Amino acid sequence: MQPSSFLLASFLVVLSVTSGTSAQACSAQGKNVTATGFVMDNYCIDLGKLMDNPTVKTLEGPEVHSIHCLVDLKPCVDSLYTLLAPPENGSKLYTGQYFN
């Protein structure tokens, strides 16, 4: 595994653990829930564009969101994270699926 892949895998494991504790407040309490999607920090979502790639609209291009933004930039880390669900019904925008 390359270092960047290891960092991503480690981050997703940490996110999985933290989202598991926050998921207890949802209606699926006591049940296992599997969700997939892009991880986005709330700072970039509120900003409307990626902090380290400002030509990309946050909810249109989460696939180019960098690990650097997620784990190194203080405003992004401090804002916590959202798991984005894919666009539906012909929309181009991803939507928040689970919030932390």
XYZ file of N, CA and C in Angstrom:
300
model
N 0.849 -1.172 0.000
C 0.000 0.000 0.000
C 0.895 1.236 0.000
N 0.616 2.188 -0.879
C 1.400 3.409 -0.947
C 1.043 4.318 0.227
N 1.975 5.208 0.618
C 1.711 6.076 1.781
C 0.411 6.858 1.671
N 0.101 7.416 0.498
C -1.138 8.191 0.374
C -2.364 7.304 0.528
N -2.286 6.064 0.028
C -3.400 5.127 0.192
C -3.575 4.759 1.654
N -2.449 4.581 2.354
C -2.507 4.261 3.778
C -3.140 5.399 4.564
N -2.755 6.643 4.237
C -3.322 7.804 4.921
C -4.824 7.869 4.698
N -5.263 7.654 3.456
C -6.692 7.681 3.158
C -7.408 6.577 3.918
N -6.850 5.364 3.900
C -7.484 4.254 4.608
C -7.565 4.545 6.101
N -6.495 5.093 6.668
C -6.495 5.426 8.094
C -7.542 6.476 8.414
N -7.654 7.491 7.568
C -8.631 8.544 7.790
C -10.043 7.985 7.732
N -10.313 7.112 6.759
C -11.655 6.556 6.632
C -11.999 5.663 7.814
N -11.019 4.956 8.355
C -11.274 4.148 9.544
C -11.623 5.046 10.722
N -10.876 6.112 10.925
C -11.168 7.056 12.003
C -12.542 7.664 11.803
N -12.861 8.051 10.568
C -14.168 8.623 10.285
C -15.264 7.610 10.574
N -15.039 6.366 10.215
C -16.017 5.322 10.462
C -16.290 5.178 11.954
N -15.260 5.223 12.752
C -15.424 5.107 14.200
C -16.185 6.305 14.746
N -15.841 7.514 14.315
C -16.526 8.686 14.845
C -17.951 8.772 14.334
N -18.191 8.382 13.084
C -19.556 8.463 12.576
C -20.434 7.414 13.238
N -19.836 6.314 13.675
C -20.599 5.295 14.378
C -21.160 5.814 15.683
N -20.412 6.653 16.368
C -20.912 7.188 17.627
C -21.980 8.239 17.378
N -21.827 9.059 16.339
C -22.836 10.077 16.075
C -24.089 9.466 15.465
N -23.952 8.317 14.815
C -25.112 7.676 14.200
C -26.093 7.181 15.252
N -25.648 7.051 16.504
C -26.544 6.590 17.556
C -27.703 7.553 17.780
N -27.552 8.790 17.362
C -28.616 9.763 17.548
C -29.669 9.680 16.446
N -29.421 8.917 15.388
C -30.381 8.838 14.285
C -31.406 7.751 14.556
N -32.369 7.611 13.657
C -33.457 6.658 13.858
C -33.002 5.206 13.739
N -31.781 4.972 13.284
C -31.275 3.609 13.138
C -30.534 3.149 14.389
N -30.839 3.731 15.501
C -30.139 3.404 16.743
C -30.233 1.909 17.027
N -29.080 1.325 17.364
C -29.045 -0.094 17.677
C -28.951 -0.991 16.469
N -28.868 -0.413 15.275
C -28.771 -1.191 14.044
C -27.466 -0.854 13.347
N -26.939 -1.822 12.609
C -25.779 -1.546 11.778
C -26.242 -0.817 10.528
N -25.552 0.247 10.191
C -25.879 1.031 9.009
C -24.626 1.143 8.161
N -24.756 0.839 6.876
C -23.647 1.011 5.950
C -24.002 2.139 5.004
N -23.108 3.090 4.887
C -23.334 4.218 3.987
C -22.058 4.448 3.190
N -22.216 4.811 1.947
C -21.063 5.145 1.114
C -21.247 6.548 0.572
N -20.154 7.195 0.296
C -20.212 8.541 -0.249
C -18.884 9.233 -0.068
N -18.817 10.462 -0.499
C -17.612 11.264 -0.349
C -17.636 11.979 0.995
N -16.481 12.019 1.645
C -16.336 12.743 2.903
C -15.985 14.189 2.578
N -16.714 15.117 3.178
C -16.463 16.540 2.940
C -16.507 17.256 4.286
N -15.574 18.172 4.483
C -15.615 18.962 5.710
C -16.692 20.042 5.574
N -17.290 20.399 6.692
C -18.382 21.373 6.685
C -17.921 22.774 6.301
N -16.658 23.088 6.545
C -16.133 24.397 6.151
C -16.219 24.562 4.637
N -15.751 23.570 3.889
C -15.803 23.657 2.425
C -17.248 23.658 1.917
N -18.113 22.895 2.572
C -19.524 22.900 2.169
C -20.097 24.303 2.336
N -19.862 24.919 3.484
C -20.381 26.266 3.739
C -19.746 27.304 2.819
N -18.475 27.099 2.473
C -17.765 28.012 1.582
C -18.329 27.957 0.161
N -18.841 26.796 -0.241
C -19.414 26.642 -1.577
C -18.408 26.256 -2.641
N -17.141 26.217 -2.262
C -16.070 25.796 -3.175
C -14.990 25.140 -2.336
N -14.148 24.357 -2.988
C -13.083 23.685 -2.253
C -12.018 24.689 -1.850
N -11.657 24.700 -0.583
C -10.698 25.677 -0.069
C -9.368 25.613 -0.811
N -8.892 24.405 -1.121
C -7.598 24.284 -1.786
C -7.716 24.068 -3.298
N -8.922 24.218 -3.842
C -9.163 24.129 -5.284
C -10.415 24.959 -5.587
N -10.323 26.293 -5.467
C -11.508 27.160 -5.489
C -12.270 27.220 -6.813
N -11.763 26.599 -7.866
C -12.518 26.564 -9.122
C -13.578 25.466 -9.114
N -13.567 24.608 -8.095
C -14.513 23.491 -8.011
C -15.590 23.806 -6.984
N -16.857 23.725 -7.408
C -17.975 23.887 -6.476
C -18.061 22.642 -5.596
N -18.150 22.869 -4.312
C -18.083 21.799 -3.320
C -19.019 20.634 -3.618
N -20.282 20.907 -3.830
C -21.267 19.832 -3.973
C -21.386 19.304 -5.399
N -20.558 19.827 -6.323
C -20.512 19.293 -7.688
C -19.267 18.447 -7.927
N -18.212 18.649 -7.134
C -16.957 17.947 -7.386
C -16.285 17.368 -6.168
N -17.015 16.646 -5.321
C -16.377 16.139 -4.104
C -15.281 15.108 -4.376
N -15.271 14.524 -5.559
C -14.263 13.513 -5.876
C -12.852 14.096 -5.999
N -12.732 15.411 -6.147
C -11.405 16.030 -6.227
C -11.013 16.726 -4.916
N -11.814 16.562 -3.893
C -11.495 17.115 -2.572
C -10.251 16.412 -2.043
N -9.292 17.158 -1.545
C -8.003 16.568 -1.164
C -7.969 16.084 0.285
N -7.146 15.080 0.504
C -6.880 14.619 1.863
C -6.234 15.746 2.663
N -5.378 16.524 2.001
C -4.727 17.670 2.658
C -5.772 18.580 3.298
N -6.821 18.877 2.568
C -7.875 19.742 3.095
C -8.567 19.069 4.286
N -8.850 17.792 4.166
C -9.572 17.068 5.211
C -8.803 16.932 6.521
N -7.489 16.787 6.439
C -6.746 16.459 7.658
C -5.705 17.490 8.083
N -5.370 18.453 7.219
C -4.299 19.398 7.545
C -4.764 20.831 7.792
N -5.808 21.267 7.141
C -6.231 22.664 7.238
C -7.147 22.848 8.446
N -6.700 23.657 9.396
C -7.400 23.807 10.678
C -8.879 24.176 10.551
N -9.259 25.151 9.703
C -10.696 25.466 9.615
C -11.525 24.270 9.138
N -10.943 23.470 8.266
C -11.659 22.305 7.737
C -11.789 21.214 8.798
N -10.699 20.923 9.477
C -10.711 19.902 10.529
C -11.646 20.316 11.662
N -11.585 21.567 12.069
C -12.417 22.054 13.176
C -13.910 22.049 12.857
N -14.258 22.096 11.572
C -15.673 22.175 11.192
C -16.380 20.822 11.209
N -15.619 19.741 11.378
C -16.132 18.371 11.347
C -16.533 17.983 9.920
N -17.246 16.871 9.761
C -17.404 16.276 8.435
C -18.840 15.847 8.150
N -19.107 15.715 6.855
C -20.387 15.219 6.359
C -20.104 14.142 5.327
N -20.892 13.096 5.314
C -20.821 12.085 4.268
C -21.839 12.478 3.210
N -21.363 12.689 1.981
C -22.236 13.161 0.910
C -22.859 12.004 0.142
N -24.142 12.113 -0.118
C -24.867 11.147 -0.939
C -24.825 11.604 -2.390
N -24.836 10.664 -3.334
C -24.780 11.037 -4.749
C -26.016 11.828 -5.187
N -25.857 12.586 -6.272
C -26.997 13.355 -6.796
C -28.167 12.435 -7.165
N -29.360 12.956 -7.027
C -30.576 12.203 -7.375
C -31.473 13.039 -8.266
N -32.364 12.381 -8.962
C -33.409 13.026 -9.762
C -32.869 14.059 -10.744
N -31.760 13.728 -11.422
C -31.214 14.615 -12.438
C -30.425 15.798 -11.920
N -30.268 15.917 -10.629
C -29.492 17.012 -10.047
C -28.003 16.756 -10.256
N -27.198 17.821 -10.263
C -25.743 17.692 -10.321
C -25.131 17.769 -8.926
N -25.933 18.079 -7.930
C -25.414 18.346 -6.588
C -25.501 17.133 -5.661
N -24.402 16.885 -4.963
C -24.398 15.897 -3.893
C -25.107 16.513 -2.685
N -25.632 15.680 -1.812
C -26.335 16.180 -0.627
C -25.772 15.526 0.633
N -25.969 16.173 1.766
C -25.510 15.625 3.036
C -26.307 14.396 3.406
N -25.605 13.337 3.780
C -26.245 12.083 4.126
C -26.163 11.835 5.636
N -24.968 11.963 6.185
C -24.754 11.839 7.622
C -23.886 12.991 8.055
N -24.199 13.578 9.165
C -23.483 14.744 9.656
C -22.808 14.409 10.965
N -21.699 15.075 11.206
C -21.009 14.914 12.478
C -20.893 16.281 13.107
